[in-house]
Amino acid sequence: MAATEIARQAGEGARTLPLSGHVGFDSMPDQLVNKSVNHGFCFNILCVGETGLGKSTLMDTLFNTKFEGEPNQHNQPGVQLKSNTYELQESNVRLKLTIVNTVGFGDQINKEDSYKSIVEFIDTQFEAYLQEELKIKRTLHSYHDTRVHACLYFIAPTGHSLKSLDLVTMKKLDSKVNIIPIIAKSDAISKSELTKFKIKITSELVSNGVQIYQFPTDDETVAEINSTMNGHLPFAVVGSTEEVKIGNKMVKARQYPWGTVQVENESHCDFVKLREMLIRVNMEDLREQTHTRHYELYRRCKLEEMGFKDTDPDSKPFSLQETYEAKRNEFMGELQKKEEEMRQMFVQRVKEKEAELKEAEKELHEKFDRLKKLHQDEKKKLEDKKKALDDELNVFKQKKTAAELLQSQAQQAGGSTTLKRDKERKNNPWLCTE
Amino acid sequence: MAQQKNLEGYVGFASLPNQVYRKSVKRGFEFTLMVVGESGLGKSTLINSLFLTDLYSAEHPGPSHRVKKTVQVEQTKVLVKEGGVQLLLTVVDTPGFGDAVDNSNCWQPVIDHIDSKFEDYLNAESRVNRRQMPDSRVHCCLYFIAPSGHGLKPLDIEFMKRLHEKVNIIPLIAKADTLTPEECQQFKKQIMREIQEHKIKIYEFPDTDDDEEEKLVKKIKDCLPLAVVGSNTIIEANGKRVRGRQYPWGVAEVENSDHCDFTILRNMLIRTHMQDLKDVTNNVHYENYRSRKLAAVTCNGVDNNRTKGQLTKLDTVEGMSPLAQMEEERREHVAKMKKMEMEMEQVFEMKVKEKVQKLRDSEAELQRRHEQMKKNLEAQHKELEEKRRQFEEDRAHWEAQQRLVEQQKLDASRTLEKNKKKGKIF
């Protein structure tokens, strides 16, 4: 038996021992299977293709059930993605199937951005899973996985080659999802045209470096069938939910005046091959590839974007704790710096405003000092005037008093002279005074 | 959100279990089993009996033969194959456990080992470039209880209490062939009582919907803890070749369910619940370790010693990754800064207003005083003017008066002169 991955990983450290009886761990795969059956399975398919290529019909045919009520409205601008989840059960296996349809793909005049909403959708699912995985308290084992496991790319049956829209879109999607290209409505192509068409498509994909999903050939049980099927890609399919009686059986078919195309007839179309590969043989591998390849790529890019590294400059591996701590310290440092900056800015403003106000105050005081000075001068002048007046007043008073004194003296003297004259007259009648 | 749909024909996804089966066989399986117990309890013999192989032999002696001064934790890896299924079995043993005179902290190396395995897995899971991760976490711990017949020893209780939230503990009564069935029953009851009393969480079997399985599980539960006997030798007994222990009074058969619970243990551990033991380790014990580790990082990188056991909802930011938490903190910080800015702005404006107002008031005051003084001066001026005017008037008046008097005097003296002249003539 070929070495298992575990054995390879164990390497030299483990010795192989023979068992002397039946221990019973060969039930491990069964135990694992029982657990997964109990838990239920989930699968998500994305159908990308132009309007009218029979995407919904094919889904109905593949899963033998009528999924959607009515066809989608095509009145929205841009490409919309509509997803629906269904619970299916077959014997004891429960499957949560999500079908995502692109509405309006290829309808626009300018289709440059058509792929964007698809890529965005796929990335959103990856992001949701990544967020859950990074949570502190997480519940991964009960998480409803919405990541797209398979992308069925519907190619229009022109018979010539791939459209440039197809090439561009597939190139953008090949690193994000498992692409399975199929030729839709292949009952419009004749057998010879079909072979040429398939070869053309395959060569165009190869020359443009588009990586489509290859059915795995590493497991001996399915290697043979898978490699044969790889050669039949892209599958030319026909879908139909109508039944037509052929012989004594009711089969799914499309009835034309010139004949009936039987969906499940392998010589009519590759529907059976698609169903076989997609569902019955490789469903689990599609899920595994999505998880281990596409999701890991997304995760790696996202973490590197955020600045996480596995080794520090000295090539020593980081422990998770160190990484988070380093990030956290950086982050806190940033925040603190911002806070400091803001504070400083405010301090600066306050300083400036204070200086301004001080200036204004100074000016005001200066103004009033000037006024005060003026005042003082005025006052002084007034005082001087007052003094001058007082002096004059004093002089005048003195003069007045002196004059009055003189006058009173004179009067007295005059009085006494008159008296004297009168006396003399009396005494001397001969003195005629006048 | 999901609609139930009925299939109108065979689709084929019922083969999914087969696909899973195929892939798991291709990958191979791994299991890590830890055995803990004092020396001489038959641990190595039991492992050999369980896996029907000489894991422990003369070349690779069991833990009790490797006498150590301190408790060590050692691993033995073996690759075994059966029915196309490959199993990498790692047996972890603890030579020296409980053998010293002072056994305080003899569980610490065990805890450290389990934690280091969790740490390895966590780091591998958190790398940017991840590869298929080997799972070397301890999936199950078989704890050997000495068959004293009385109850658990303090060491047993202490060990189980410290490890029940880190690993699936399956307690076993070792060397059960020293107990009679009645003694064994009593002993088992006693042990289970003590386990419940000390709130020790031993490995719990999951509930099943299947009735058959439910019956099986109930049977196992009734026999806990399992009383086991191990043997490295094959003996002839009753015409059969059996693994057993030869006594003068008979043969204790390992695989006889009347003699001991060995078959129950093997069925449960290997044939039915191996996967569940791994799942519980992954979904419960590892997740506990991880959330505790990551929460410690986000709370300022300081080890969160407040919570010893599982984190409660109150302690962690429920359902957030450390990065998301940092985002949240960033947003909070931005909001805080905005608020702070606003507040500062407000205070600033207010202070400026105050100061400006003060300045204006002071200006007004000064202006008022200036006006006052001016008025005062003017009044004084006026007064002075008035005084001067009065004075001038008075003076003019007086001077006029003086002039009159002078004139009179002059006239009088002139008249006198005249009269004098006249007088003299006479």
mmCIF file of N, CA and C in Angstrom, chain A residues 142-233:
data_model
loop_
_atom_site.group_PDB
_atom_site.id
_atom_site.type_symbol
_atom_site.label_atom_id
_atom_site.label_comp_id
_atom_site.label_asym_id
_atom_site.label_seq_id
_atom_site.Cartn_x
_atom_site.Cartn_y
_atom_site.Cartn_z
ATOM 1 N N SER A 142 -19.295 23.988 13.535
ATOM 2 C CA SER A 142 -20.709 24.142 13.199
ATOM 3 C C SER A 142 -20.913 25.331 12.269
ATOM 4 N N TYR A 143 -19.822 25.818 11.672
ATOM 5 C CA TYR A 143 -19.911 26.970 10.789
ATOM 6 C C TYR A 143 -20.483 26.549 9.448
ATOM 7 N N HIS A 144 -21.436 27.326 8.933
ATOM 8 C CA HIS A 144 -22.012 27.011 7.625
ATOM 9 C C HIS A 144 -21.072 27.565 6.559
ATOM 10 N N ASP A 145 -20.356 26.667 5.928
ATOM 11 C CA ASP A 145 -19.353 27.050 4.941
ATOM 12 C C ASP A 145 -20.015 27.560 3.672
ATOM 13 N N THR A 146 -19.778 28.840 3.354
ATOM 14 C CA THR A 146 -20.406 29.395 2.158
ATOM 15 C C THR A 146 -19.414 29.587 1.027
ATOM 16 N N ARG A 147 -18.196 29.080 1.227
ATOM 17 C CA ARG A 147 -17.193 29.298 0.180
ATOM 18 C C ARG A 147 -17.597 28.526 -1.066
ATOM 19 N N VAL A 148 -17.293 29.137 -2.224
ATOM 20 C CA VAL A 148 -17.703 28.513 -3.482
ATOM 21 C C VAL A 148 -16.786 27.334 -3.784
ATOM 22 N N HIS A 149 -17.361 26.142 -3.889
ATOM 23 C CA HIS A 149 -16.558 24.948 -4.118
ATOM 24 C C HIS A 149 -16.333 24.658 -5.596
ATOM 25 N N ALA A 150 -17.309 25.011 -6.440
ATOM 26 C CA ALA A 150 -17.148 24.752 -7.865
ATOM 27 C C ALA A 150 -17.788 25.874 -8.646
ATOM 28 N N CYS A 151 -17.123 26.237 -9.745
ATOM 29 C CA CYS A 151 -17.694 27.268 -10.600
ATOM 30 C C CYS A 151 -17.925 26.647 -11.962
ATOM 31 N N LEU A 152 -19.197 26.561 -12.365
ATOM 32 C CA LEU A 152 -19.503 26.042 -13.688
ATOM 33 C C LEU A 152 -19.545 27.226 -14.635
ATOM 34 N N TYR A 153 -18.612 27.230 -15.567
ATOM 35 C CA TYR A 153 -18.575 28.356 -16.488
ATOM 36 C C TYR A 153 -19.267 27.964 -17.790
ATOM 37 N N PHE A 154 -20.342 28.647 -18.108
ATOM 38 C CA PHE A 154 -21.152 28.299 -19.271
ATOM 39 C C PHE A 154 -20.624 29.023 -20.506
ATOM 40 N N ILE A 155 -20.214 28.226 -21.474
ATOM 41 C CA ILE A 155 -19.685 28.805 -22.708
ATOM 42 C C ILE A 155 -20.783 28.758 -23.762
ATOM 43 N N ALA A 156 -20.943 29.875 -24.449
ATOM 44 C CA ALA A 156 -21.999 29.927 -25.461
ATOM 45 C C ALA A 156 -21.642 29.036 -26.652
ATOM 46 N N PRO A 157 -22.617 28.307 -27.188
ATOM 47 C CA PRO A 157 -22.328 27.336 -28.246
ATOM 48 C C PRO A 157 -22.164 27.984 -29.612
ATOM 49 N N THR A 158 -21.185 28.852 -29.746
ATOM 50 C CA THR A 158 -20.978 29.511 -31.031
ATOM 51 C C THR A 158 -20.336 28.569 -32.023
ATOM 52 N N GLY A 159 -19.551 27.622 -31.506
ATOM 53 C CA GLY A 159 -18.873 26.692 -32.404
ATOM 54 C C GLY A 159 -17.521 27.201 -32.856
ATOM 55 N N HIS A 160 -17.220 28.451 -32.583
ATOM 56 C CA HIS A 160 -15.956 28.994 -33.054
ATOM 57 C C HIS A 160 -14.884 28.970 -31.977
ATOM 58 N N SER A 161 -14.987 29.890 -31.056
ATOM 59 C CA SER A 161 -13.954 29.992 -30.011
ATOM 60 C C SER A 161 -14.541 30.677 -28.790
ATOM 61 N N LEU A 162 -13.688 30.845 -27.792
ATOM 62 C CA LEU A 162 -14.139 31.525 -26.580
ATOM 63 C C LEU A 162 -14.278 33.013 -26.853
ATOM 64 N N LYS A 163 -15.240 33.620 -26.172
ATOM 65 C CA LYS A 163 -15.374 35.076 -26.270
ATOM 66 C C LYS A 163 -14.334 35.704 -25.366
ATOM 67 N N SER A 164 -13.961 36.934 -25.691
ATOM 68 C CA SER A 164 -12.941 37.588 -24.853
ATOM 69 C C SER A 164 -13.451 37.771 -23.433
ATOM 70 N N LEU A 165 -14.771 37.978 -23.281
ATOM 71 C CA LEU A 165 -15.333 38.097 -21.934
ATOM 72 C C LEU A 165 -15.066 36.818 -21.157
ATOM 73 N N ASP A 166 -15.240 35.668 -21.814
ATOM 74 C CA ASP A 166 -15.011 34.393 -21.155
ATOM 75 C C ASP A 166 -13.571 34.281 -20.693
ATOM 76 N N LEU A 167 -12.634 34.612 -21.592
ATOM 77 C CA LEU A 167 -11.222 34.486 -21.241
ATOM 78 C C LEU A 167 -10.866 35.385 -20.062
ATOM 79 N N VAL A 168 -11.307 36.630 -20.152
ATOM 80 C CA VAL A 168 -10.990 37.581 -19.085
ATOM 81 C C VAL A 168 -11.551 37.095 -17.757
ATOM 82 N N THR A 169 -12.828 36.695 -17.780
ATOM 83 C CA THR A 169 -13.452 36.267 -16.527
ATOM 84 C C THR A 169 -12.785 35.042 -15.957
ATOM 85 N N MET A 170 -12.548 34.043 -16.807
ATOM 86 C CA MET A 170 -11.943 32.808 -16.297
ATOM 87 C C MET A 170 -10.541 33.063 -15.764
ATOM 88 N N LYS A 171 -9.816 33.953 -16.434
ATOM 89 C CA LYS A 171 -8.468 34.268 -15.942
ATOM 90 C C LYS A 171 -8.530 34.874 -14.545
ATOM 91 N N LYS A 172 -9.544 35.707 -14.316
ATOM 92 C CA LYS A 172 -9.648 36.357 -13.015
ATOM 93 C C LYS A 172 -10.099 35.374 -11.942
ATOM 94 N N LEU A 173 -10.798 34.338 -12.358
ATOM 95 C CA LEU A 173 -11.369 33.433 -11.367
ATOM 96 C C LEU A 173 -10.515 32.206 -11.092
ATOM 97 N N ASP A 174 -9.558 31.910 -11.979
ATOM 98 C CA ASP A 174 -8.909 30.597 -11.853
ATOM 99 C C ASP A 174 -8.080 30.428 -10.587
ATOM 100 N N SER A 175 -7.652 31.520 -9.966
ATOM 101 C CA SER A 175 -6.878 31.357 -8.734
ATOM 102 C C SER A 175 -7.782 31.435 -7.506
ATOM 103 N N LYS A 176 -9.077 31.600 -7.731
ATOM 104 C CA LYS A 176 -9.973 31.774 -6.590
ATOM 105 C C LYS A 176 -10.968 30.628 -6.439
ATOM 106 N N VAL A 177 -11.187 29.907 -7.515
ATOM 107 C CA VAL A 177 -12.232 28.888 -7.427
ATOM 108 C C VAL A 177 -11.930 27.795 -8.433
ATOM 109 N N ASN A 178 -12.484 26.605 -8.197
ATOM 110 C CA ASN A 178 -12.310 25.515 -9.158
ATOM 111 C C ASN A 178 -13.236 25.768 -10.341
ATOM 112 N N ILE A 179 -12.636 26.017 -11.514
ATOM 113 C CA ILE A 179 -13.473 26.308 -12.684
ATOM 114 C C ILE A 179 -13.683 25.036 -13.490
ATOM 115 N N ILE A 180 -14.941 24.756 -13.792
ATOM 116 C CA ILE A 180 -15.273 23.648 -14.686
ATOM 117 C C ILE A 180 -16.009 24.261 -15.870
ATOM 118 N N PRO A 181 -15.321 24.397 -17.002
ATOM 119 C CA PRO A 181 -15.998 25.022 -18.136
ATOM 120 C C PRO A 181 -16.917 23.999 -18.818
ATOM 121 N N ILE A 182 -18.106 24.436 -19.186
ATOM 122 C CA ILE A 182 -19.012 23.559 -19.922
ATOM 123 C C ILE A 182 -19.593 24.303 -21.111
ATOM 124 N N ILE A 183 -19.850 23.548 -22.145
ATOM 125 C CA ILE A 183 -20.470 24.137 -23.334
ATOM 126 C C ILE A 183 -21.967 23.987 -23.152
ATOM 127 N N ALA A 184 -22.628 25.115 -23.067
ATOM 128 C CA ALA A 184 -24.063 25.080 -22.782
ATOM 129 C C ALA A 184 -24.861 24.879 -24.058
ATOM 130 N N LYS A 185 -26.080 24.396 -23.894
ATOM 131 C CA LYS A 185 -27.013 24.200 -25.019
ATOM 132 C C LYS A 185 -26.286 23.553 -26.200
ATOM 133 N N SER A 186 -25.560 22.499 -25.900
ATOM 134 C CA SER A 186 -24.714 21.920 -26.940
ATOM 135 C C SER A 186 -25.513 21.168 -27.997
ATOM 136 N N ASP A 187 -26.835 21.119 -27.846
ATOM 137 C CA ASP A 187 -27.607 20.465 -28.909
ATOM 138 C C ASP A 187 -27.684 21.347 -30.145
ATOM 139 N N ALA A 188 -27.090 22.552 -30.064
ATOM 140 C CA ALA A 188 -27.055 23.420 -31.240
ATOM 141 C C ALA A 188 -25.811 23.179 -32.070
ATOM 142 N N ILE A 189 -24.920 22.298 -31.586
ATOM 143 C CA ILE A 189 -23.672 22.068 -32.318
ATOM 144 C C ILE A 189 -23.658 20.638 -32.821
ATOM 145 N N SER A 190 -23.173 20.458 -34.043
ATOM 146 C CA SER A 190 -23.087 19.104 -34.589
ATOM 147 C C SER A 190 -21.858 18.427 -34.031
ATOM 148 N N LYS A 191 -21.809 17.105 -34.167
ATOM 149 C CA LYS A 191 -20.725 16.336 -33.532
ATOM 150 C C LYS A 191 -19.345 16.757 -34.013
ATOM 151 N N SER A 192 -19.193 16.943 -35.318
ATOM 152 C CA SER A 192 -17.879 17.308 -35.853
ATOM 153 C C SER A 192 -17.484 18.700 -35.401
ATOM 154 N N GLU A 193 -18.454 19.609 -35.423
ATOM 155 C CA GLU A 193 -18.157 20.963 -34.964
ATOM 156 C C GLU A 193 -17.753 20.937 -33.499
ATOM 157 N N LEU A 194 -18.407 20.047 -32.756
ATOM 158 C CA LEU A 194 -18.162 19.974 -31.322
ATOM 159 C C LEU A 194 -16.712 19.609 -31.028
ATOM 160 N N THR A 195 -16.204 18.601 -31.711
ATOM 161 C CA THR A 195 -14.815 18.187 -31.478
ATOM 162 C C THR A 195 -13.880 19.353 -31.737
ATOM 163 N N LYS A 196 -14.089 20.020 -32.889
ATOM 164 C CA LYS A 196 -13.228 21.168 -33.219
ATOM 165 C C LYS A 196 -13.353 22.254 -32.163
ATOM 166 N N PHE A 197 -14.594 22.487 -31.745
ATOM 167 C CA PHE A 197 -14.851 23.531 -30.748
ATOM 168 C C PHE A 197 -14.101 23.235 -29.451
ATOM 169 N N LYS A 198 -14.207 21.968 -29.003
ATOM 170 C CA LYS A 198 -13.544 21.600 -27.750
ATOM 171 C C LYS A 198 -12.045 21.815 -27.845
ATOM 172 N N ILE A 199 -11.473 21.376 -28.998
ATOM 173 C CA ILE A 199 -10.027 21.532 -29.144
ATOM 174 C C ILE A 199 -9.646 23.000 -29.117
ATOM 175 N N LYS A 200 -10.436 23.807 -29.829
ATOM 176 C CA LYS A 200 -10.154 25.247 -29.875
ATOM 177 C C LYS A 200 -10.192 25.843 -28.476
ATOM 178 N N ILE A 201 -11.239 25.488 -27.758
ATOM 179 C CA ILE A 201 -11.392 26.049 -26.413
ATOM 180 C C ILE A 201 -10.210 25.652 -25.534
ATOM 181 N N THR A 202 -9.892 24.370 -25.528
ATOM 182 C CA THR A 202 -8.801 23.900 -24.674
ATOM 183 C C THR A 202 -7.507 24.616 -25.017
ATOM 184 N N SER A 203 -7.226 24.742 -26.330
ATOM 185 C CA SER A 203 -5.960 25.388 -26.691
ATOM 186 C C SER A 203 -5.967 26.861 -26.301
ATOM 187 N N GLU A 204 -7.133 27.501 -26.432
ATOM 188 C CA GLU A 204 -7.192 28.910 -26.036
ATOM 189 C C GLU A 204 -6.965 29.066 -24.532
ATOM 190 N N LEU A 205 -7.545 28.143 -23.765
ATOM 191 C CA LEU A 205 -7.362 28.209 -22.315
ATOM 192 C C LEU A 205 -5.895 28.031 -21.956
ATOM 193 N N VAL A 206 -5.278 27.060 -22.605
ATOM 194 C CA VAL A 206 -3.866 26.788 -22.304
ATOM 195 C C VAL A 206 -3.007 27.984 -22.703
ATOM 196 N N SER A 207 -3.238 28.487 -23.908
ATOM 197 C CA SER A 207 -2.377 29.585 -24.375
ATOM 198 C C SER A 207 -2.575 30.839 -23.543
ATOM 199 N N ASN A 208 -3.744 30.990 -22.904
ATOM 200 C CA ASN A 208 -3.954 32.162 -22.075
ATOM 201 C C ASN A 208 -3.616 31.904 -20.610
ATOM 202 N N GLY A 209 -3.134 30.695 -20.333
ATOM 203 C CA GLY A 209 -2.715 30.389 -18.968
ATOM 204 C C GLY A 209 -3.864 30.284 -17.983
ATOM 205 N N VAL A 210 -5.030 29.898 -18.436
ATOM 206 C CA VAL A 210 -6.163 29.756 -17.520
ATOM 207 C C VAL A 210 -6.112 28.367 -16.897
ATOM 208 N N GLN A 211 -6.130 28.337 -15.552
ATOM 209 C CA GLN A 211 -6.045 27.055 -14.857
ATOM 210 C C GLN A 211 -7.441 26.551 -14.526
ATOM 211 N N ILE A 212 -7.898 25.594 -15.301
ATOM 212 C CA ILE A 212 -9.199 25.038 -14.947
ATOM 213 C C ILE A 212 -9.001 23.839 -14.024
ATOM 214 N N TYR A 213 -10.104 23.405 -13.424
ATOM 215 C CA TYR A 213 -10.014 22.309 -12.452
ATOM 216 C C TYR A 213 -9.726 20.981 -13.145
ATOM 217 N N GLN A 214 -8.713 20.312 -12.649
ATOM 218 C CA GLN A 214 -8.388 18.994 -13.182
ATOM 219 C C GLN A 214 -8.855 17.942 -12.199
ATOM 220 N N PHE A 215 -9.543 16.948 -12.664
ATOM 221 C CA PHE A 215 -9.991 15.883 -11.760
ATOM 222 C C PHE A 215 -8.763 15.133 -11.262
ATOM 223 N N PRO A 216 -8.716 14.876 -9.965
ATOM 224 C CA PRO A 216 -7.477 14.361 -9.367
ATOM 225 C C PRO A 216 -7.168 12.927 -9.821
ATOM 226 N N THR A 217 -5.891 12.706 -10.066
ATOM 227 C CA THR A 217 -5.494 11.377 -10.517
ATOM 228 C C THR A 217 -4.520 10.720 -9.558
ATOM 229 N N ASP A 218 -4.483 11.217 -8.297
ATOM 230 C CA ASP A 218 -3.503 10.639 -7.389
ATOM 231 C C ASP A 218 -4.062 9.477 -6.573
ATOM 232 N N ASP A 219 -5.347 9.305 -6.572
ATOM 233 C CA ASP A 219 -5.944 8.201 -5.834
ATOM 234 C C ASP A 219 -6.243 7.067 -6.804
ATOM 235 N N GLU A 220 -5.605 5.903 -6.582
ATOM 236 C CA GLU A 220 -5.710 4.829 -7.579
ATOM 237 C C GLU A 220 -7.141 4.444 -7.867
ATOM 238 N N THR A 221 -7.995 4.518 -6.872
ATOM 239 C CA THR A 221 -9.373 4.073 -7.067
ATOM 240 C C THR A 221 -10.070 4.833 -8.185
ATOM 241 N N VAL A 222 -9.762 6.114 -8.281
ATOM 242 C CA VAL A 222 -10.482 6.916 -9.267
ATOM 243 C C VAL A 222 -9.562 7.523 -10.309
ATOM 244 N N ALA A 223 -8.277 7.212 -10.226
ATOM 245 C CA ALA A 223 -7.330 7.857 -11.136
ATOM 246 C C ALA A 223 -7.714 7.643 -12.592
ATOM 247 N N GLU A 224 -8.051 6.394 -12.903
ATOM 248 C CA GLU A 224 -8.320 6.083 -14.310
ATOM 249 C C GLU A 224 -9.486 6.873 -14.861
ATOM 250 N N ILE A 225 -10.598 6.792 -14.172
ATOM 251 C CA ILE A 225 -11.793 7.452 -14.695
ATOM 252 C C ILE A 225 -11.583 8.958 -14.753
ATOM 253 N N ASN A 226 -10.893 9.484 -13.760
ATOM 254 C CA ASN A 226 -10.664 10.922 -13.741
ATOM 255 C C ASN A 226 -9.810 11.369 -14.910
ATOM 256 N N SER A 227 -8.767 10.605 -15.199
ATOM 257 C CA SER A 227 -7.895 11.067 -16.272
ATOM 258 C C SER A 227 -8.610 10.970 -17.617
ATOM 259 N N THR A 228 -9.459 9.958 -17.769
ATOM 260 C CA THR A 228 -10.221 9.881 -19.022
ATOM 261 C C THR A 228 -11.116 11.104 -19.156
ATOM 262 N N MET A 229 -11.783 11.420 -18.074
ATOM 263 C CA MET A 229 -12.709 12.531 -18.107
ATOM 264 C C MET A 229 -12.000 13.850 -18.361
ATOM 265 N N ASN A 230 -10.783 13.957 -17.815
ATOM 266 C CA ASN A 230 -10.029 15.193 -18.042
ATOM 267 C C ASN A 230 -9.865 15.461 -19.517
ATOM 268 N N GLY A 231 -9.803 14.374 -20.287
ATOM 269 C CA GLY A 231 -9.646 14.520 -21.722
ATOM 270 C C GLY A 231 -10.917 14.974 -22.422
ATOM 271 N N HIS A 232 -12.073 14.846 -21.754
ATOM 272 C CA HIS A 232 -13.335 15.222 -22.397
ATOM 273 C C HIS A 232 -13.738 16.658 -22.105
ATOM 274 N N LEU A 233 -12.910 17.316 -21.270
ATOM 275 C CA LEU A 233 -13.256 18.702 -20.952
ATOM 276 C C LEU A 233 -13.088 19.579 -22.172
#
